[in-house]
Amino acid sequence: MTATELVTDTVVIARDVRKTFGDNVVFNGLNLEIRSGEFVALLGRSGSGKSTFLRALGALDGDFEGYVLVPERRAIVFQDPRLLPWQRVLTNVTIGLPATAAVREQARAALSEVNLADKAKVWPRTLSGGEAQRVALARALVRQPELLLLDEPFGALDALTRIKMHGLLQDLCRRHTPAVLLVTHDVDEAILLADRVIVLTDGSISLDVDVDVPKPRARDSHEFATLRRRLLGELGVTGELQL
Amino acid sequence: MAMVLSRSPAETSKSQAPAALVDPRALIDGRHRRQFVPRWLQRLFGPMLLVVLWQLLSSSKVFDERTVPPPTRVVRTAVRLIAEGSLQEHLFTSLLRVGYGVLFGITLGLGLALIAGLSRVGENFVDANMEVLRAVPNFALVPLLIVWFGISEVPKILLITLAVAVAIYINTFSAIRSVDAALVEAARSFGAGRAELIYRVIVPGSLPGFLVGLRLALTASWLSLIFAETINAKKGLGRMMTDAREYFQIDVVFVLIGVYAILGLASIIVVRFLEGRLLTWRRVYDGD
């Protein structure tokens, strides 16, 4: 009935997306397609509108023009965990889903996937930052999303926790194979995790490259360093600052 | 520069160590203190000190016995009133009035707060009216209520109802509107419908504000009771108070003030108990 049925392999279509905010042009004819199961990292400078684009795809903000299609089953992981402090962890995972025993069972399974099976009954305020963000990941996964939107999900975590979260996210994506759009400003994170990296500059995609660094991706490999230099250059970081 | 760099770590620590170093645990006072006296009893220290002071001043004749009876006489009067059965009788009538008023007031205040809090249309209809009602002194409504409802129980309970409803409304409405928009957005994005949004996000999120309102409402209910019982009440603490004033029974007045104090304290204990049960998810500073 709708265009989604015509393009079975594509889960996100965005064509000529435009948005202005006063005099400020946020999207200036933005085009993007994401295939099923593809992991795309969206890089951009601070204020480049990358989070705004994610909010548009996540149906949080409808104030834009253009042709956009996203799957019905989507889930978002925000930068802050956004857990309801007055609901136990398990209830936070099942929010918005029918309150059945089956759903609770799935939620427990999702919590054990993020290694938090024993925290189902605790209050969110007692969790550490990394644990809370893992709950947010479980809350997204339990919906079995075709599209997983990650809005700088590890931005507020310490470096060590972030490394562990990268590993966990890779495991989860391998198992569930959702299409992923990861919004980040961390070039290394993008190269480490994504199949494809795109850069948002002045309201449109200025660079779109496949990450052909062989897995497991080592930061000190030649391919990693080359792509890193290229992406940083695209983001306006040049010369000695790249080190 | 070179000299500083060449200094060994041992030398550095030697030159600094003997200064004031302390065990950090020694700096944390209060939290590790043993509690020999239960917390609720500690909280009565203030009032008890006041009573002791009062007795001392009475015994040493600083206070005139005719205008300030000593605590011992007040207690004797209280015992006599209880033995006669009149205190319980009046108290029961007053409790019944407050009970109904609080019940209706909470229902009304909460209902209006939800209507105004959840929709802007509701806010347009309700909020300004409630603000006006708050601005009008409760006592000013007494003549109107008498004209409309006579001297039956209705105006008395209604006066309490209004005071309670206003306190509940003001606090609950503002609490609903202070619920974190990020949480509401997240819940919506995960598919929470309007009903789930209300009972999982907005109502629990505004519970702390509601309980502040409840605390103020209970205090207001006792205050309104005193006003209400000036409306030709045949029974009730207010009636007792009027009689005591007429016949210059100062000791009875003191007993009644004591009763009001105990009732107010009991209300606070009820709210504290509810806070303890309903807000276990909070991690807040609760004093040293």
XYZ file of C-alpha atoms in Angstrom:
531
model
C 0.000 0.000 0.000
C 2.736 2.389 0.902
C 6.142 2.799 -0.620
C 7.739 0.634 2.056
C 6.486 -2.490 0.356
C 8.206 -1.610 -2.892
C 11.681 -1.446 -1.432
C 12.023 -4.498 0.755
C 15.721 -4.209 1.499
C 15.668 -0.562 2.535
C 14.457 0.460 5.984
C 15.136 4.189 5.893
C 14.474 6.491 2.975
C 15.021 10.213 3.303
C 14.833 12.373 0.189
C 15.325 16.079 -0.072
C 14.710 16.697 3.626
C 14.547 20.392 4.416
C 14.154 22.307 7.618
C 14.860 25.859 8.610
C 14.866 27.307 12.064
C 14.460 31.045 11.689
C 17.328 32.133 9.443
C 19.270 29.018 10.307
C 19.149 26.251 7.666
C 19.175 22.894 9.481
C 18.598 20.496 6.554
C 19.297 21.687 3.051
C 18.101 18.847 0.836
C 19.354 15.890 2.859
C 19.311 12.426 1.207
C 19.902 9.097 2.929
C 19.012 5.439 2.549
C 19.756 2.749 5.076
C 19.494 -0.927 4.159
C 18.128 -3.592 6.440
C 20.708 -4.664 9.018
C 23.149 -1.929 8.067
C 25.072 -0.066 10.762
C 25.434 3.598 9.795
C 27.306 6.171 11.852
C 26.331 9.802 11.388
C 29.108 12.229 12.196
C 28.855 15.956 12.390
C 30.164 18.914 14.235
C 28.395 20.164 17.313
C 25.207 21.914 16.191
C 25.319 20.363 12.729
C 21.786 19.012 13.133
C 22.697 15.332 13.428
C 20.591 14.843 16.546
C 17.768 16.808 14.919
C 17.865 14.367 11.993
C 17.696 11.414 14.367
C 14.736 13.022 16.123
C 13.016 13.380 12.748
C 13.550 9.685 11.910
C 12.422 8.718 15.421
C 9.123 10.568 15.034
C 9.991 12.890 17.901
C 9.961 15.995 15.768
C 7.724 16.303 12.702
C 8.625 19.836 11.797
C 10.505 19.263 8.503
C 9.781 18.957 4.803
C 10.630 16.179 2.397
C 10.029 12.502 1.779
C 10.863 10.280 4.740
C 9.991 6.652 5.425
C 10.987 4.668 8.496
C 9.895 1.243 9.777
C 7.036 0.817 12.220
C 9.265 -0.955 14.724
C 11.815 1.620 15.851
C 13.543 2.251 19.132
C 15.697 5.046 20.430
C 18.542 5.124 22.917
C 19.007 8.688 24.114
C 22.206 10.236 25.374
C 20.855 10.165 28.928
C 19.132 6.921 29.919
C 15.746 8.589 30.550
C 14.560 5.894 32.940
C 11.527 6.683 35.070
C 13.017 6.938 38.567
C 9.744 5.838 40.202
C 9.410 2.617 38.226
C 11.559 -0.477 38.755
C 14.043 -1.411 36.050
C 11.829 -4.138 34.590
C 8.836 -1.810 34.259
C 11.082 0.735 32.579
C 12.008 -1.879 29.991
C 8.395 -2.860 29.312
C 6.977 0.664 29.098
C 4.623 1.086 26.174
C 4.236 -2.669 25.730
C 1.210 -4.714 26.803
C 1.533 -5.798 30.445
C 1.573 -9.548 29.860
C 3.697 -12.295 31.369
C 5.204 -12.963 27.947
C 6.370 -9.363 27.611
C 7.884 -9.428 31.096
C 9.703 -12.619 30.147
C 11.090 -10.954 27.018
C 12.155 -7.980 29.099
C 14.002 -10.251 31.521
C 15.707 -11.889 28.552
C 16.710 -8.456 27.214
C 18.078 -7.510 30.629
C 20.182 -10.651 30.791
C 21.474 -9.879 27.303
C 22.901 -6.652 28.706
C 24.102 -8.567 31.793
C 21.620 -6.961 34.170
C 19.346 -9.924 34.903
C 19.758 -9.400 38.648
C 18.776 -5.716 38.517
C 15.208 -6.217 37.269
C 13.653 -5.233 40.615
C 15.853 -2.300 41.647
C 15.154 1.441 41.405
C 16.939 3.163 38.496
C 18.544 5.716 40.835
C 20.670 2.965 42.372
C 22.293 2.079 39.035
C 25.622 3.371 37.777
C 25.755 5.419 34.581
C 26.829 2.434 32.480
C 24.188 0.170 33.998
C 21.439 2.724 33.396
C 22.474 3.045 29.763
C 22.451 -0.740 29.417
C 18.870 -0.741 30.716
C 18.066 1.852 28.050
C 19.607 -0.516 25.493
C 17.502 -3.407 26.799
C 14.396 -1.208 26.631
C 15.134 -0.567 22.965
C 16.004 -4.191 22.128
C 12.929 -5.743 23.712
C 10.895 -4.064 20.950
C 12.900 -6.041 18.338
C 13.400 -2.896 16.284
C 14.064 -2.940 12.569
C 15.674 0.446 13.080
C 17.702 1.275 16.173
C 18.396 4.975 16.637
C 21.314 5.774 18.920
C 21.718 9.434 19.885
C 25.271 9.684 21.264
C 24.395 6.841 23.627
C 27.869 6.570 25.145
C 28.638 10.277 25.284
C 28.111 10.588 29.024
C 30.051 7.440 29.946
C 33.644 7.165 31.086
C 36.231 5.844 28.620
C 36.481 2.391 30.173
C 32.736 1.828 30.316
C 32.458 3.109 26.757
C 34.869 0.437 25.492
C 32.802 -2.273 27.187
C 29.594 -0.796 25.755
C 31.084 -0.871 22.245
C 31.715 -4.591 22.625
C 28.239 -5.187 23.992
C 26.595 -3.200 21.196
C 28.519 -5.158 18.544
C 27.368 -8.446 20.114
C 23.770 -7.312 20.269
C 23.745 -6.072 16.682
C 25.236 -9.336 15.459
C 22.460 -11.233 17.204
C 19.478 -9.016 16.403
C 20.638 -7.439 13.115
C 18.620 -4.236 13.271
C 19.506 -1.366 10.989
C 21.345 1.141 13.175
C 21.813 4.869 12.913
C 24.427 5.952 15.432
C 24.740 9.682 15.900
C 28.120 10.501 17.377
C 30.911 13.040 17.348
C 33.498 10.382 18.126
C 35.277 9.458 14.881
C 36.978 6.398 16.403
C 33.662 5.098 17.691
C 32.137 5.515 14.233
C 34.948 3.615 12.469
C 34.995 0.924 15.140
C 31.293 0.096 14.961
C 29.814 1.143 11.621
C 29.552 -0.456 8.184
C 29.202 2.994 6.708
C 30.008 6.469 7.932
C 28.268 9.618 6.755
C 29.142 13.187 7.609
C 26.556 15.941 7.937
C 27.820 19.373 6.967
C 25.761 22.509 6.376
C 22.472 20.636 6.280
C 23.344 17.843 3.861
C 25.469 14.708 3.607
C 28.950 15.839 2.584
C 30.644 12.452 2.810
C 29.346 8.887 2.608
C 31.951 6.122 2.867
C 31.882 2.382 3.473
C 34.181 1.361 6.290
C 36.491 -1.216 4.712
C 38.732 -1.631 7.725
C 39.008 -5.424 8.261
C 37.459 -6.767 11.476
C 38.433 -6.922 14.262
C 39.207 -3.263 13.769
C 42.462 -2.159 15.332
C 42.908 1.534 15.959
C 46.580 1.262 14.985
C 45.940 -0.364 11.599
C 46.800 1.567 8.469
C 43.233 1.519 7.108
C 41.833 2.793 10.412
C 44.288 5.673 10.522
C 43.667 6.639 6.889
C 39.892 6.736 7.282
C 40.231 8.546 10.579
C 42.340 11.249 8.964
C 39.857 11.604 6.142
C 36.833 11.890 8.419
C 38.524 14.345 10.757
C 39.468 16.428 7.739
C 35.860 16.427 6.614
C 34.867 17.635 10.077
C 37.356 20.477 9.841
C 40.020 19.030 12.143
C 43.380 19.222 10.393
C 47.112 19.063 11.006
C 48.446 18.452 14.482
C 45.015 18.535 16.094
C 44.300 15.127 14.555
C 46.771 13.490 16.904
C 63.394 23.618 36.835
C 66.052 20.911 36.598
C 66.345 20.785 40.347
C 62.638 20.195 40.804
C 62.668 17.404 38.270
C 65.615 15.670 39.887
C 64.022 15.548 43.303
C 63.054 11.991 44.175
C 59.485 11.078 45.135
C 60.653 10.113 48.606
C 61.981 13.596 49.250
C 58.753 15.156 48.077
C 56.611 13.086 50.379
C 58.984 13.624 53.280
C 58.662 17.358 52.951
C 54.861 17.221 52.841
C 53.724 14.207 54.855
C 54.106 15.462 58.448
C 51.608 18.236 57.796
C 47.955 17.731 58.642
C 46.748 14.439 57.226
C 43.513 13.002 58.509
C 41.498 9.858 58.219
C 38.588 10.915 55.961
C 36.186 8.897 58.099
C 36.894 11.264 60.956
C 35.430 14.098 58.882
C 32.099 12.350 58.387
C 30.122 13.191 61.475
C 26.552 12.391 62.268
C 26.037 9.501 59.906
C 28.106 7.147 62.003
C 26.719 8.320 65.302
C 24.901 5.628 67.238
C 21.230 6.378 67.835
C 20.444 5.562 71.455
C 17.080 7.304 71.443
C 14.558 6.425 68.724
C 14.184 9.077 66.054
C 10.485 9.834 66.752
C 11.243 10.459 70.430
C 14.125 12.774 69.501
C 11.714 14.811 67.475
C 9.658 15.491 70.615
C 12.608 17.052 72.450
C 11.692 20.560 71.336
C 8.067 20.530 72.586
C 9.083 18.726 75.793
C 11.683 21.364 76.575
C 9.005 24.022 76.129
C 6.645 22.291 78.585
C 9.395 21.950 81.203
C 10.206 25.657 80.835
C 6.521 26.496 81.165
C 6.219 24.448 84.376
C 9.312 26.103 85.850
C 8.038 29.598 85.088
C 4.628 28.702 86.559
C 6.109 27.201 89.716
C 8.293 30.244 90.272
C 5.208 32.480 89.903
C 6.527 34.325 86.862
C 3.301 33.356 85.090
C -0.021 34.454 86.619
C -1.988 31.304 87.391
C -5.254 32.949 86.298
C -4.052 33.643 82.749
C -1.422 30.884 82.354
C -2.302 27.749 84.292
C 0.659 25.411 84.934
C 0.956 22.238 82.803
C -0.031 20.086 85.769
C -3.398 21.837 86.045
C -3.968 21.639 82.298
C -3.348 17.893 82.438
C -5.738 17.544 85.406
C -8.409 19.444 83.475
C -7.842 17.222 80.438
C -8.241 14.100 82.580
C -11.458 15.509 84.045
C -12.862 16.358 80.603
C -12.071 12.885 79.356
C -13.615 11.286 82.450
C -16.793 13.288 81.906
C -16.781 12.098 78.304
C -17.314 15.575 76.865
C -13.876 15.880 75.210
C -14.273 12.628 73.245
C -17.782 13.589 72.189
C -16.777 16.978 70.813
C -13.582 15.576 69.320
C -15.483 12.845 67.507
C -17.852 15.367 65.924
C -14.926 17.498 64.781
C -13.011 14.507 63.434
C -16.044 13.478 61.423
C -16.295 16.963 59.868
C -12.590 17.045 59.049
C -12.745 13.494 57.731
C -15.495 14.307 55.254
C -13.912 17.627 54.331
C -10.511 16.031 53.666
C -12.055 13.195 51.681
C -14.132 15.490 49.456
C -11.350 18.072 49.269
C -8.721 15.594 48.081
C -11.099 14.190 45.483
C -12.022 17.642 44.217
C -8.489 19.071 44.315
C -6.929 16.048 42.649
C -9.615 15.891 39.981
C -9.239 19.557 39.118
C -5.424 19.308 39.172
C -5.559 16.439 36.679
C -8.006 18.293 34.433
C -5.895 21.462 34.466
C -2.547 19.672 34.487
C -3.148 17.321 31.593
C -4.768 19.720 29.154
C -4.384 23.366 28.322
C -8.111 23.718 27.784
C -8.643 22.389 31.288
C -6.072 24.847 32.586
C -7.937 27.719 30.935
C -11.140 26.784 32.705
C -9.834 25.765 36.104
C -6.550 27.394 37.007
C -7.474 31.070 37.324
C -10.542 30.175 39.375
C -8.502 28.151 41.817
C -5.927 30.913 42.136
C -8.728 33.344 42.968
C -10.154 30.921 45.508
C -6.726 30.662 47.098
C -6.454 34.427 47.332
C -9.790 34.759 49.145
C -9.443 34.215 52.908
C -11.380 31.173 54.019
C -13.076 33.109 56.797
C -14.585 35.552 54.291
C -16.650 32.713 52.839
C -18.346 31.905 56.139
C -21.218 34.456 55.865
C -21.971 33.345 52.291
C -22.009 29.685 53.212
C -24.408 30.398 56.088
C -26.756 32.304 53.777
C -26.670 29.509 51.200
C -26.728 26.413 53.376
C -28.015 27.546 56.766
C -26.319 26.362 59.931
C -26.337 22.642 59.106
C -23.292 20.427 58.641
C -23.074 21.360 54.949
C -21.354 24.764 55.234
C -18.954 23.411 57.850
C -17.825 20.468 55.738
C -17.818 22.617 52.604
C -15.509 25.172 54.178
C -12.991 22.431 55.017
C -13.452 20.863 51.594
C -12.583 24.114 49.848
C -9.471 24.722 51.938
C -8.223 21.172 51.326
C -9.075 21.240 47.619
C -7.151 24.486 47.076
C -4.014 23.221 48.842
C -4.109 19.904 46.966
C -4.850 21.571 43.653
C -2.131 24.240 43.741
C 0.654 21.791 44.580
C -0.481 18.898 42.404
C -1.060 21.102 39.372
C 2.400 22.633 39.591
C 3.907 19.175 40.172
C 2.214 17.768 37.065
C 3.578 20.644 35.035
C 7.090 20.072 36.391
C 7.329 16.449 35.254
C 10.475 16.105 33.141
C 9.503 16.528 29.477
C 12.395 14.261 28.442
C 10.804 11.369 30.325
C 7.416 12.045 28.776
C 9.000 12.147 25.313
C 10.903 8.911 25.927
C 7.809 7.093 27.202
C 5.842 8.272 24.166
C 8.571 7.167 21.781
C 8.438 3.659 23.251
C 4.732 3.499 22.522
C 3.135 4.513 25.831
C -0.459 5.622 25.206
C -2.225 8.416 27.057
C -3.455 6.192 29.865
C -0.062 4.614 30.466
C 1.599 8.024 30.251
C -0.694 9.273 33.012
C -0.369 6.390 35.434
C 3.238 5.439 34.808
C 4.871 8.829 34.207
C 2.790 11.839 35.172
C 1.005 10.671 38.309
C 4.040 9.061 39.981
C 6.157 11.996 38.858
C 3.872 14.491 40.538
C 3.420 12.437 43.708
C 6.044 14.375 45.702
C 4.176 17.608 44.936
C 0.843 16.022 45.825
C 2.214 14.970 49.214
C 3.426 18.514 49.907
C -0.121 19.589 49.061
C -1.550 16.938 51.370
C 0.605 18.176 54.228
C -0.604 21.752 53.741
C -4.168 20.535 53.190
C -4.296 18.695 56.503
C -2.979 21.745 58.342
C -5.519 23.898 56.513
C -8.303 21.469 57.388
C -7.806 21.979 61.149
C -7.645 25.710 60.645
C -10.884 25.693 58.664
C -12.479 23.502 61.278
C -12.045 26.275 63.842
C -13.706 28.762 61.488
C -16.398 26.261 60.541
C -17.361 25.563 64.128
C -18.014 29.205 64.813
C -21.086 28.641 62.618
C -23.486 27.884 65.454
C -22.135 24.408 66.111
C -23.867 22.435 68.846
C -20.908 20.119 69.159
C -17.251 20.106 68.246
C -13.969 21.438 69.518
C -14.860 24.912 68.245
C -18.029 24.886 70.353
C -16.021 23.795 73.374
C -13.610 26.623 72.728
C -16.435 29.183 72.483
C -17.930 27.964 75.753
C -14.578 28.024 77.520
C -14.064 31.607 76.387
C -17.550 32.641 77.537
C -17.035 31.175 80.999
C -13.369 32.175 81.217
C -12.123 28.598 81.614
C -8.529 29.278 80.635
C -7.412 25.753 81.513
C -9.956 24.296 79.065
C -8.680 26.659 76.376
C -5.189 25.310 76.996
C -6.430 21.718 76.795
C -8.079 22.469 73.462
C -4.947 24.129 72.097
C -3.101 20.975 73.145
C -5.672 18.838 71.308
C -5.267 20.919 68.141
C -1.498 20.571 68.438
C -1.709 16.793 68.766
C -4.101 16.564 65.805
C -1.736 18.671 63.682
C 1.195 16.502 64.686
C -0.771 13.346 63.881
C -1.524 14.722 60.405
C 2.168 15.294 59.762
C 2.953 11.752 60.910
C 0.380 10.386 58.455
C 1.959 12.311 55.557
C 5.471 11.260 56.578
C 4.341 7.656 56.642
C 2.844 8.011 53.151
C 6.011 9.683 51.881
C 8.073 6.831 53.261
C 5.898 4.251 51.536
C 5.253 6.007 48.233
C 8.569 7.724 47.541
C 11.013 4.886 48.166
C 12.522 5.502 44.711
C 13.872 8.873 45.786
C 17.356 9.468 47.049
C 17.185 12.749 48.874
C 19.008 14.549 51.628
C 17.166 13.881 54.882
C 19.284 15.752 57.393
C 22.279 14.748 59.505
